[in-house]
Coordinates of C-alpha atoms in Angstrom, one line a residue:
M257 CA 12.5 -4.7 15.4
A258 CA 10.9 -7.1 13.0
L259 CA 9.0 -8.9 15.7
H260 CA 7.9 -7.3 19.0
K261 CA 9.7 -8.3 22.1
G262 CA 8.4 -7.1 25.5
P263 CA 11.1 -5.3 27.5
A264 CA 11.7 -6.2 31.1
E265 CA 9.7 -4.1 33.6
Q266 CA 12.0 -1.4 35.0
E267 CA 9.7 1.3 36.3
T268 CA 9.8 2.0 40.0
E269 CA 6.7 2.6 42.0
H270 CA 7.8 6.2 42.4
H271 CA 7.9 6.7 38.7
R272 CA 4.6 5.0 38.1
R273 CA 3.0 7.3 40.8
L274 CA 4.3 10.4 39.0
S275 CA 3.2 9.0 35.6
L276 CA -0.5 9.6 36.3
N277 CA -2.3 12.9 36.4
P278 CA -4.4 13.0 39.6
F279 CA -7.3 14.3 37.6
Y280 CA -7.5 10.9 35.8
G281 CA -9.2 9.5 38.9
E282 CA -13.0 9.1 38.6
A283 CA -14.0 12.0 40.8
N284 CA -11.7 13.3 43.5
P285 CA -8.1 14.1 42.5
V286 CA -7.0 13.6 46.1
S287 CA -8.5 10.2 46.7
G288 CA -8.5 9.0 43.1
M289 CA -5.8 6.9 41.4
T290 CA -2.4 7.2 42.9
E291 CA -0.4 4.9 40.7
A292 CA -0.3 4.3 37.0
P293 CA -0.7 0.6 35.9
P294 CA 2.3 -1.4 34.6
R295 CA 2.9 -1.1 30.9
H296 CA 4.3 -4.5 30.0
R297 CA 2.2 -6.9 32.0
L298 CA -1.5 -7.0 32.8
P299 CA -2.5 -4.8 35.8
D300 CA -3.8 -6.5 38.8
G301 CA -7.2 -4.9 38.6
P302 CA -9.4 -2.8 36.2
L303 CA -9.2 0.9 35.5
A304 CA -12.1 3.3 35.1
P305 CA -12.8 3.7 31.4
M306 CA -11.9 7.4 31.2
S307 CA -8.6 6.7 33.1
A308 CA -7.7 3.9 30.6
Y309 CA -8.6 6.2 27.7
Q310 CA -6.5 9.1 28.9
L311 CA -3.4 6.9 29.5
V312 CA -3.6 5.5 26.0
H313 CA -4.5 8.9 24.4
D314 CA -1.6 10.6 26.1
E315 CA 1.0 8.1 24.7
L316 CA -0.5 8.2 21.2
M317 CA 0.0 12.0 21.1
L318 CA 3.7 11.2 20.4
D319 CA 2.8 9.6 17.0
G320 CA 3.2 11.7 13.9
N321 CA 0.2 13.5 12.4
S322 CA -1.1 11.2 9.7
R323 CA -2.2 14.1 7.5
L324 CA 1.4 15.3 7.4
N325 CA 2.7 11.8 6.6
L326 CA 3.8 12.0 3.0
A327 CA 5.4 8.5 3.1
T328 CA 2.2 6.5 3.3
F329 CA -0.2 5.7 0.4
V330 CA -2.9 4.8 3.0
T331 CA -6.0 7.0 3.3
T332 CA -5.8 9.4 6.2
W333 CA -9.1 11.2 5.8
M334 CA -12.7 10.2 5.3
E335 CA -16.0 12.0 5.7
P336 CA -17.8 11.8 9.1
Q337 CA -20.7 9.8 7.5
A338 CA -18.2 7.1 6.5
G339 CA -16.9 7.0 10.0
V340 CA -20.4 6.5 11.4
L341 CA -21.1 3.6 9.0
M342 CA -17.8 2.0 9.9
A343 CA -18.7 2.3 13.6
E344 CA -22.1 0.7 13.0
C345 CA -20.4 -2.3 11.2
R346 CA -17.3 -2.8 13.2
D347 CA -18.9 -5.7 15.1
K348 CA -19.9 -7.6 11.9
N349 CA -17.7 -10.5 10.9
M350 CA -17.1 -10.2 7.2
I351 CA -16.7 -14.0 6.8
D352 CA -20.1 -14.7 8.3
K353 CA -22.1 -14.1 5.1
D354 CA -25.1 -16.1 6.3
E355 CA -25.6 -13.9 9.4
Y356 CA -24.8 -10.6 7.6
P357 CA -26.2 -11.2 4.1
R358 CA -26.5 -7.5 3.3
T359 CA -22.9 -6.9 4.1
A360 CA -22.0 -9.8 1.8
E361 CA -24.2 -8.3 -0.9
L362 CA -22.3 -5.0 -0.6
E363 CA -19.1 -6.9 -1.1
R364 CA -20.5 -8.6 -4.2
R365 CA -21.6 -5.2 -5.6
C366 CA -18.1 -3.7 -5.1
V367 CA -16.6 -6.6 -7.1
S368 CA -19.1 -6.0 -9.8
M369 CA -18.4 -2.3 -9.9
L370 CA -14.6 -2.9 -10.1
A371 CA -15.2 -5.5 -12.9
H372 CA -17.0 -2.8 -14.9
L373 CA -14.4 -0.2 -14.0
W374 CA -11.6 -2.4 -15.2
N375 CA -13.3 -3.4 -18.4
A376 CA -13.9 -7.1 -17.8
P377 CA -15.2 -8.7 -21.0
D378 CA -18.2 -10.1 -19.0
P379 CA -18.5 -8.4 -15.6
S380 CA -21.2 -10.8 -14.6
A381 CA -18.7 -13.7 -15.0
T382 CA -15.8 -11.9 -13.3
V383 CA -14.9 -13.5 -9.9
G384 CA -13.4 -11.5 -7.0
C385 CA -13.2 -11.0 -3.3
S386 CA -12.4 -8.4 -0.7
T387 CA -9.2 -8.8 1.4
T388 CA -7.5 -7.1 4.3
G389 CA -5.4 -5.1 1.8
S390 CA -3.5 -5.3 -1.5
S391 CA -0.8 -7.5 0.1
E392 CA -3.3 -10.3 0.8
A393 CA -4.8 -9.7 -2.7
C394 CA -1.4 -10.2 -4.3
M395 CA -0.9 -13.4 -2.3
L396 CA -4.2 -14.8 -3.6
A397 CA -3.4 -13.8 -7.2
G398 CA 0.0 -15.4 -6.9
I399 CA -1.5 -18.6 -5.5
A400 CA -3.9 -18.8 -8.4
L401 CA -1.1 -18.3 -10.9
K402 CA 1.0 -21.0 -9.3
R403 CA -1.9 -23.5 -9.1
R404 CA -2.8 -23.0 -12.8
W405 CA 0.9 -23.6 -13.7
T406 CA 1.0 -26.6 -11.5
N407 CA -2.2 -28.1 -13.0
R408 CA -0.7 -27.6 -16.5
N409 CA 2.7 -29.0 -15.5
A410 CA 1.8 -31.7 -13.0
D411 CA 4.3 -34.3 -14.2
R412 CA 7.2 -31.8 -14.4
Y413 CA 6.3 -30.2 -11.0
R414 CA 6.4 -33.6 -9.3
G415 CA 9.7 -34.2 -11.1
G416 CA 11.3 -31.2 -9.4
A417 CA 10.7 -28.3 -11.8
R418 CA 10.6 -25.1 -9.8
P419 CA 8.1 -22.4 -10.8
N420 CA 9.3 -18.8 -11.2
L421 CA 7.6 -15.4 -11.2
V422 CA 9.0 -12.5 -13.3
M423 CA 8.8 -8.9 -11.9
G424 CA 10.7 -5.8 -11.4
I425 CA 12.9 -5.3 -8.4
N426 CA 10.6 -2.3 -7.5
V427 CA 7.7 -4.6 -6.5
Q428 CA 6.2 -4.3 -3.1
V429 CA 7.7 -6.6 -0.5
C430 CA 4.5 -8.7 -0.4
W431 CA 5.6 -10.3 -3.7
E432 CA 8.9 -11.4 -2.2
K433 CA 7.0 -12.8 0.7
F434 CA 4.8 -14.7 -1.7
C435 CA 7.8 -16.3 -3.4
N436 CA 9.3 -17.2 -0.1
F437 CA 6.2 -18.7 1.5
W438 CA 5.0 -20.6 -1.6
E439 CA 8.4 -21.7 -2.9
V440 CA 8.5 -19.8 -6.1
E441 CA 11.7 -18.5 -7.6
P442 CA 11.6 -14.7 -7.9
R443 CA 13.1 -13.4 -11.1
L444 CA 13.7 -9.8 -10.3
V445 CA 14.6 -7.3 -13.1
P446 CA 17.0 -4.8 -11.6
M447 CA 16.9 -1.1 -12.3
D448 CA 19.1 0.2 -15.1
G449 CA 20.2 3.8 -15.5
E450 CA 17.1 6.0 -15.6
R451 CA 14.8 3.0 -15.9
F452 CA 13.4 2.4 -12.4
H453 CA 10.8 -0.4 -13.2
L454 CA 10.1 -3.4 -15.3
D455 CA 10.4 -3.2 -19.1
A456 CA 8.7 -5.4 -21.7
E457 CA 11.8 -6.8 -23.4
T458 CA 13.6 -7.8 -20.2
A459 CA 10.4 -9.3 -18.8
A460 CA 9.9 -11.6 -21.8
A461 CA 13.5 -12.6 -21.9
L462 CA 13.3 -14.0 -18.3
C463 CA 10.3 -16.2 -19.0
D464 CA 10.5 -19.9 -19.7
E465 CA 8.4 -23.0 -19.3
N466 CA 8.5 -22.7 -15.5
T467 CA 7.2 -19.1 -15.4
I468 CA 3.8 -18.9 -13.7
G469 CA 3.3 -15.3 -14.7
V470 CA 4.6 -11.8 -15.0
V471 CA 3.7 -9.1 -12.4
A472 CA 3.2 -5.6 -13.9
V473 CA 2.9 -2.8 -11.4
L474 CA 0.6 0.0 -12.2
G475 CA 2.2 2.6 -9.9
S476 CA 5.6 1.9 -8.5
T477 CA 6.0 2.7 -4.9
F478 CA 9.6 3.9 -5.5
D479 CA 8.7 6.8 -7.9
G480 CA 5.0 6.6 -8.7
S481 CA 5.6 5.6 -12.4
Y482 CA 3.4 3.2 -14.3
E483 CA 4.9 0.0 -15.7
P484 CA 4.1 -0.5 -19.5
V485 CA 1.4 -3.2 -19.1
A486 CA 0.3 -3.1 -22.7
D487 CA 3.9 -3.4 -24.0
I488 CA 4.6 -6.3 -21.6
C489 CA 1.5 -8.1 -22.9
A490 CA 2.6 -7.5 -26.5
A491 CA 6.1 -8.9 -25.8
L492 CA 4.5 -12.0 -24.2
D493 CA 2.2 -12.3 -27.2
A494 CA 5.3 -12.4 -29.4
L495 CA 7.0 -14.9 -27.1
Q496 CA 4.0 -17.2 -27.4
E497 CA 4.0 -17.0 -31.2
L498 CA 7.7 -17.9 -31.1
T499 CA 7.8 -20.6 -28.4
G500 CA 4.2 -21.5 -27.6
L501 CA 4.6 -20.3 -24.0
D502 CA 1.4 -18.8 -22.7
I503 CA 2.4 -16.5 -19.8
P504 CA -0.4 -14.7 -17.9
V505 CA 0.0 -11.2 -16.5
H506 CA -1.1 -10.1 -13.1
V507 CA -1.5 -6.3 -12.7
D508 CA -0.6 -5.1 -9.2
G509 CA -2.7 -2.0 -9.2
A510 CA -2.5 -1.4 -5.5
S511 CA -2.6 2.3 -6.2
G512 CA -2.9 2.9 -10.0
A513 CA -5.9 0.7 -10.5
M514 CA -8.0 3.4 -8.6
V515 CA -6.2 6.3 -10.4
A516 CA -5.8 5.4 -14.1
P517 CA -9.5 4.6 -14.8
F518 CA -10.4 8.1 -13.9
V519 CA -7.6 10.3 -15.1
D520 CA -5.8 8.2 -17.7
E521 CA -8.8 6.8 -19.5
D522 CA -6.9 6.2 -22.8
L523 CA -4.3 4.1 -21.1
V524 CA -4.9 0.4 -21.8
W525 CA -3.7 -1.7 -18.9
D526 CA -6.7 -3.7 -17.6
F527 CA -8.9 -6.6 -18.8
R528 CA -9.1 -5.0 -22.2
L529 CA -5.7 -6.8 -22.7
P530 CA -6.6 -10.6 -23.1
R531 CA -3.3 -11.6 -21.4
V532 CA -4.2 -9.8 -18.1
S533 CA -5.7 -12.6 -16.0
S534 CA -6.1 -10.8 -12.7
I535 CA -5.9 -7.4 -11.0
N536 CA -5.6 -6.3 -7.4
T537 CA -6.0 -3.0 -5.8
S538 CA -6.0 -1.5 -2.3
G539 CA -9.2 0.1 -1.3
H540 CA -7.5 1.9 1.5
K541 CA -5.1 3.7 -0.8
Y542 CA -6.5 5.6 -3.7
G543 CA -9.7 3.7 -3.2
L544 CA -10.2 6.4 -0.5
V545 CA -11.1 4.1 2.5
Y546 CA -9.5 3.8 5.9
P547 CA -7.3 0.7 6.3
G548 CA -7.6 -2.1 5.7
V549 CA -9.4 -3.4 2.6
G550 CA -8.2 -4.7 -0.7
W551 CA -9.7 -6.3 -3.7
A552 CA -8.6 -9.2 -6.1
L553 CA -10.4 -9.9 -9.3
W554 CA -10.0 -12.6 -12.0
R555 CA -11.1 -12.2 -15.6
S556 CA -13.3 -15.3 -15.4
P557 CA -13.7 -18.5 -13.2
T558 CA -11.1 -20.1 -15.5
E559 CA -8.3 -18.0 -14.0
L560 CA -9.2 -19.0 -10.4
P561 CA -9.0 -22.7 -10.1
E562 CA -12.1 -24.1 -8.4
E563 CA -10.1 -26.2 -5.9
L564 CA -8.7 -23.0 -4.3
V565 CA -12.2 -21.9 -3.3
F566 CA -13.3 -23.4 0.0
R567 CA -17.0 -24.0 0.6
V568 CA -17.6 -23.9 4.3
N569 CA -20.7 -24.9 6.1
Y570 CA -20.6 -22.0 8.6
L571 CA -23.5 -21.2 10.9
G572 CA -25.9 -23.1 8.7
G573 CA -24.9 -21.5 5.3
D574 CA -22.8 -22.7 2.4
M575 CA -20.1 -20.1 2.1
P576 CA -17.5 -20.0 -0.7
T577 CA -14.4 -18.2 0.4
F578 CA -10.9 -17.6 -1.0
A579 CA -8.8 -15.8 1.6
L580 CA -5.7 -16.1 3.8
N581 CA -7.7 -14.6 6.7
F582 CA -10.9 -15.8 8.2
S583 CA -12.6 -13.4 10.6
R584 CA -12.4 -9.7 9.9
P585 CA -14.7 -6.7 10.3
G586 CA -17.1 -5.8 7.6
A587 CA -16.7 -2.0 8.3
Q588 CA -14.1 -1.4 5.6
V589 CA -16.1 -3.2 2.9
V590 CA -19.2 -1.1 3.8
A591 CA -17.0 2.0 3.7
Q592 CA -15.8 1.1 0.2
Y593 CA -19.4 0.7 -1.0
Y594 CA -20.3 4.0 0.6
T595 CA -17.4 5.7 -1.2
F596 CA -18.3 4.2 -4.6
L597 CA -21.9 5.4 -4.2
R598 CA -20.9 8.8 -2.7
L599 CA -18.4 9.7 -5.5
G600 CA -19.2 7.8 -8.6
R601 CA -17.0 8.1 -11.6
E602 CA -17.1 11.9 -11.8
G603 CA -16.4 12.2 -8.1
Y604 CA -13.4 9.9 -8.2
R605 CA -12.1 11.7 -11.2
A606 CA -12.3 15.0 -9.4
V607 CA -10.6 13.7 -6.3
Q608 CA -7.8 11.9 -8.2
Q609 CA -7.2 14.8 -10.6
T610 CA -6.9 17.2 -7.7
S611 CA -4.3 15.0 -6.0
R612 CA -2.4 14.8 -9.3
D613 CA -2.6 18.6 -9.8
V614 CA -1.3 19.1 -6.2
A615 CA 1.6 16.7 -6.9
R616 CA 2.6 18.3 -10.2
G617 CA 2.4 21.8 -8.7
L618 CA 4.5 20.8 -5.7
A619 CA 7.0 19.0 -7.9
E620 CA 7.5 22.1 -10.0
R621 CA 8.0 24.3 -6.9
I622 CA 10.6 21.9 -5.6
D623 CA 12.3 21.8 -9.0
A624 CA 12.4 25.6 -9.0
L625 CA 14.5 25.6 -5.8
G626 CA 17.5 24.5 -7.8
D627 CA 18.8 22.1 -5.2
F628 CA 17.0 19.0 -6.4
R629 CA 16.6 16.9 -9.5
L630 CA 13.2 15.4 -10.2
L631 CA 13.0 11.7 -11.2
T632 CA 9.3 11.8 -11.7
R633 CA 6.8 14.7 -11.7
G634 CA 3.5 13.2 -10.3
D635 CA 1.9 12.8 -13.7
A636 CA 1.2 9.0 -13.3
L637 CA 0.4 8.3 -9.6
P638 CA 0.1 11.6 -7.7
V639 CA 3.6 10.7 -6.4
F640 CA 7.0 11.9 -7.2
A641 CA 10.6 11.2 -6.3
F642 CA 13.6 13.6 -6.3
T643 CA 17.2 13.6 -5.3
T644 CA 19.8 16.3 -4.8
A645 CA 21.2 18.1 -7.8
P646 CA 24.5 16.9 -9.1
D647 CA 26.4 19.9 -7.8
V648 CA 25.0 19.6 -4.3
T649 CA 27.7 18.2 -2.0
N650 CA 27.1 19.8 1.4
F651 CA 23.8 18.0 2.3
D652 CA 21.9 14.9 1.2
V653 CA 18.3 13.7 1.0
F654 CA 18.6 12.2 4.5
D655 CA 19.5 15.6 5.9
V656 CA 16.4 17.1 4.2
S657 CA 14.1 14.3 5.6
R658 CA 15.5 14.7 9.1
R659 CA 15.0 18.5 9.1
L660 CA 11.4 18.2 7.8
R661 CA 10.6 15.7 10.5
E662 CA 11.6 18.3 13.1
S663 CA 8.5 20.3 12.1
G664 CA 6.2 17.3 11.8
W665 CA 6.5 16.5 8.1
L666 CA 7.2 12.8 7.3
V667 CA 9.0 12.7 4.0
P668 CA 10.9 9.4 3.5
A669 CA 14.4 9.2 2.3
Y670 CA 15.7 5.9 1.0
T671 CA 18.2 4.2 -1.3
F672 CA 17.1 2.5 -4.6
P673 CA 17.7 -1.2 -5.0
A674 CA 20.0 -3.0 -7.5
N675 CA 21.4 -1.8 -9.8
R676 CA 20.9 1.8 -8.5
E677 CA 22.1 1.5 -4.9
D678 CA 24.0 4.7 -5.6
L679 CA 20.8 6.7 -5.9
S680 CA 19.1 8.1 -2.7
V681 CA 15.9 9.9 -3.0
L682 CA 13.0 11.7 -1.3
R683 CA 9.5 10.7 -2.2
I684 CA 6.2 12.6 -1.7
V685 CA 2.8 10.9 -1.9
C686 CA -0.1 13.3 -2.5
R687 CA -3.4 11.8 -1.2
N688 CA -6.9 13.1 -0.8
G689 CA -6.8 15.6 2.1
F690 CA -3.3 16.8 1.2
S691 CA -4.5 20.1 -0.3
A692 CA -2.7 22.9 -2.2
D693 CA -2.6 24.8 1.1
L694 CA -0.7 22.0 2.9
A695 CA 1.6 21.7 -0.1
G696 CA 2.2 25.5 0.2
L697 CA 3.1 25.0 3.9
L698 CA 5.5 22.3 3.0
T699 CA 7.2 24.5 0.4
E700 CA 7.5 27.3 3.0
E701 CA 9.2 24.9 5.4
L702 CA 11.6 23.9 2.6
D703 CA 12.3 27.5 2.0
R704 CA 13.0 28.0 5.7
I705 CA 15.4 25.0 6.1
M706 CA 17.3 25.2 2.8
P707 CA 19.6 28.1 3.8
E708 CA 20.9 26.2 6.8
L709 CA 21.4 23.0 4.7
R710 CA 23.3 25.0 2.1
R711 CA 25.6 26.3 4.8
Q712 CA 26.6 22.8 5.9
S713 CA 30.1 21.7 5.1
Q714 CA 29.1 18.2 4.3
P715 CA 26.2 15.8 4.7
L716 CA 25.6 14.7 8.3
T717 CA 24.6 11.2 7.4
R718 CA 27.2 8.7 8.4
D719 CA 25.4 5.4 7.6
K720 CA 22.9 5.6 4.7
Q721 CA 21.5 2.2 5.4
A722 CA 20.7 3.1 9.0
A723 CA 19.3 6.5 7.8
T724 CA 17.0 4.8 5.3
S725 CA 13.6 5.1 7.0
F726 CA 11.3 3.8 4.3
H727 CA 11.6 1.2 1.5
H728 CA 8.2 1.0 -0.1

């Protein structure tokens, strides 16, 4: 369900009595708790803390093992020291910079570190902020793009001109939300043949006087590939020479902005390109921090209109803020600063290169099975997508995903968007903590299930849309 709806309470008292282990009582299993609390309304009275913990703990055992979740980009392992720091800061409200000035200072330092990492022309002038994740960071970047366009086209906007945003159809759903919420026309470039993301020529062709910007994705969630940011900027440079249109580029580096600087140092995609006005990333993906933290940076104050920055007199202090959320914990920002200090450039390089090596090695072993065709090989993001080989007709990717799930592996199967709805794939995300040993265990599981899949007479999937368990 898109929104949660509480079901009607249907449990009998007999069922609730049997739902509770007698040992969950505080002391005596005979005279302790005799009935579990209701699950969909507040209980009449309090529980002992250990009883409440055990009830919640038992139900959460049915969740998948996050380390075996090869669908998510989100960090699933951090060092114990990071966990201690997060526990020490979970009660600090990130927005209250006057009361927690050192936490605010760590946020400022993280922005400065990212400005240097992304080659800002003047890191001291770069403006940025932390967010709850890359989705909020994208929203903020989109708002800044629209406001800059509106300020330049005030008369036309009041006259009914509708702004548009150019991007590939492979963008994360947060960009579709942005266009919906802020009344921007999304101009989505469909996939075409073996091109699964935005290309420079098509991006420039869709731009006009109402275009607020072009979104270039550094690391597509569909297949892990990088979009050609430099080529897109060059095409827009040529467009400006021809028409005078000055179209800014935002780089959605939710994953790639924390991979490319370390293992693709020669790739030019960041503030070295003058047309790149802003960049976002997700600290809780390849930034190696537990969810949720993201970052948004603008080349200079010029790219972030001053009227979007609120200055709030909060608890006696003047606090500039640009965010969709207000109160949120400071723990993730502290964890990001810890990880930056802990690893440094060489440490990040080692971690990201290891993830890429694991991805490429696993892709090669899957390719060697002969049943699959690789679309990507994990040589951009440590992510790769693959589909069944052309001659395979007795099973499909959904059958493979379903069989792997039986042994705890979460490998998503999904259908590509327009114009490649005919293509269904599996995708594997290799993160820190997914080691070569775990990749070997996954390969062993594939070796085990493949003979049974090959013996099927036909794919077992009846409704591919229903079977699609993951879209981004």
